[in-house]
C-alpha positions as a printed Julia matrix, in Angstrom:
192×3 Matrix{Float64}:
 103.02   98.89  110.56
  99.55   97.44  111.35
  98.58  100.71  112.94
  98.54  102.1   109.23
  96.02   99.23  108.93
  94.13  100.46  112.11
  93.86  104.19  111.5
  92.16  102.64  108.17
  89.78  100.81  110.16
  88.86  103.35  112.44
  87.99  105.58  109.34
  85.83  103.16  107.68
  83.85  101.78  110.07
  83.31  101.41  113.94
  85.18   98.66  116.01
  84.87   97.73  119.71
  88.59   97.09  120.81
  87.38   93.54  121.12
  86.62   93.48  117.38
  90.11   95.41  116.57
  92.17   92.95  118.58
  89.97   90.2   117.36
  90.96   91.2   113.59
  94.57   91.91  114.86
  94.85   88.49  115.84
  94.6    87.34  112.19
  97.09   89.82  110.32
  99.99   88.47  108.73
 102.59   91.28  108.0
 104.77   91.41  104.73
 107.28   92.97  103.04
 108.18   93.19   99.5
 110.98   94.9    98.05
 110.82   96.53   94.7
 110.49   94.06   91.34
 109.54   90.94   94.18
 106.61   89.3    93.71
 103.13   89.21   95.67
 101.63   86.55   93.75
 102.76   84.68   90.18
 100.95   83.22   87.59
  99.93   79.98   87.8
  99.57   80.42   92.16
  96.88   80.27   93.64
  95.75   83.68   95.07
  94.88   82.58   98.95
  94.83   86.12  101.03
  92.95   89.48  101.08
  95.67   91.9   100.82
  95.68   95.67  102.44
  98.7    97.78  101.11
  99.96   99.85  104.19
 103.14  101.44  102.48
 104.11  100.87   98.95
 102.73  100.64   95.5
 102.08   96.74   93.39
 101.01   96.54   89.58
  98.93   93.42   88.75
 100.22   92.52   85.29
  99.94   89.54   82.89
 102.76   89.19   79.98
 101.13   87.72   76.97
 103.34   84.73   74.64
 105.39   87.32   72.88
 106.76   88.71   76.45
 104.83   91.47   76.45
 103.57   92.59   79.71
  99.95   93.94   80.21
  98.76   95.85   83.53
  95.5    95.39   84.47
  95.96   97.78   87.64
  98.01   99.76   90.29
  97.43   99.25   94.05
  99.06  101.91   96.59
  98.62  102.56  100.15
  95.35  102.03  101.98
  93.98  100.07   98.8
  93.51   96.5    98.83
  94.86   94.11   96.0
  95.06   90.49   94.67
  93.45   88.26   92.38
  89.96   87.85   93.59
  88.96   85.45   90.28
  91.88   82.93   91.73
  90.69   83.62   95.3
  87.22   82.67   95.05
  87.68   80.09   92.18
  90.37   78.47   94.19
  92.2    78.52   90.66
  95.94   78.83   89.29
  96.48   83.0    88.77
  96.77   84.38   85.27
  98.88   87.48   86.88
 101.68   88.3    88.11
 101.34   90.99   91.21
 105.13   92.65   92.09
 106.11   95.72   93.81
 106.68   98.9    92.0
 108.89  100.22   95.25
 109.1    98.52   98.59
 106.04   97.42  100.02
 104.45   97.01  102.67
 100.96   94.63  103.3
  98.84   93.44  105.7
  97.58   89.94  104.64
  94.83   87.36  106.08
  94.14   84.41  105.01
  90.85   84.23  103.21
  89.38   81.5   105.57
  90.22   83.99  108.67
  88.76   87.36  106.77
  85.74   85.12  106.16
  85.61   84.35  109.72
  86.33   88.14  110.57
  83.26   89.02  108.03
  81.22   86.53  109.58
  81.81   87.59  113.48
  82.03   91.53  113.02
  79.21   92.6   111.0
  80.66   96.37  111.14
  83.43   94.88  109.38
  82.03   93.3   106.94
  79.45   96.07  106.11
  82.92   97.76  105.26
  84.01   94.81  102.79
  80.59   94.75  100.98
  81.11   98.68  100.2
  84.65   98.4    99.16
  84.08   95.33   97.06
  80.73   97.38   95.52
  83.21  100.44   94.87
  85.64   97.92   93.4
  83.19   96.87   91.17
  82.1    99.79   89.82
  85.89  101.55   89.17
  86.46   97.91   86.72
  83.01   99.28   85.01
  84.46  102.79   84.61
  87.91  101.69   83.63
  86.23   99.34   80.78
  83.85  102.43   79.57
  87.19  104.56   79.41
  88.79  102.01   77.44
  86.13  100.9    75.38
  84.98  105.22   74.51
  88.03  107.35   75.09
  90.54  108.84   72.93
  94.47  107.99   73.96
  94.95  111.14   75.3
  91.37  111.33   77.11
  92.62  108.1    78.71
  95.64  109.49   79.78
  93.84  112.85   81.23
  91.64  110.43   82.85
  94.53  108.86   84.88
  96.06  111.43   85.59
  93.15  113.21   86.87
  92.05  110.17   88.63
  95.45  109.34   90.15
  97.41  112.35   90.48
 100.03  111.29   92.19
 100.82  107.84   90.4
 102.7   109.23   87.36
 105.25  110.43   89.26
 105.26  107.19   90.96
 104.84  104.44   88.55
 107.33  104.07   85.8
 106.16  105.5    82.09
 105.76  101.97   80.22
 103.79  100.29   83.18
 101.26  103.78   82.24
 101.24  102.92   79.12
 100.66   98.92   79.55
  97.58  100.0    81.39
  96.39  102.87   79.5
  96.47  100.05   76.04
  98.95  102.05   74.26
 102.48  102.15   73.36
 105.46  104.34   75.14
 105.74  106.36   72.31
 102.19  107.27   72.06
 102.07  107.75   75.96
 105.36  110.35   75.33
 103.74  111.88   72.79
 100.69  112.16   74.21
 102.29  113.8    77.55
 104.05  116.48   75.26
 100.91  117.9    74.12
  99.04  117.9    76.82
 101.83  119.64   78.68
 102.14  122.47   76.26
  98.25  123.32   76.28
């Protein structure tokens, strides 16, 4: 499992053998079964987490029991609750596995230490954070300006493999629509 993370590092940055070994020395391997929590609302998130296999969702549950999906994360993506991590406050989110999932975790203290010790690793992390910020901006803009059909088409084009891996009810929640609306849109777009 760690080999997948090492391959990711090799593709994203140049590290010496010693730097790679240092990073690996702090890695914690975690396996989740389908529907198992990585984080539950009310707990404080303490890790930087990289997915080597599987898929997770980050979501909230409102007072009526309805789920609101904030994001999905798959292989070669990072996941977690940045607000809880940085502010050291209880999370508003749940993160659970949509399918069996394997992750490489780093305690945030060790992750920060690696960033200080290994400039190339730090540069990679900063690039990832910048791209995450841009993705969040684009998601907000899409949710404010696109029609329901445009949101769905944007989602399918941007994340082509997600529709076959993620239940439609979760996709509907992510897009801010009812499952019935999503079903209708899918039927309409299939006819085009």
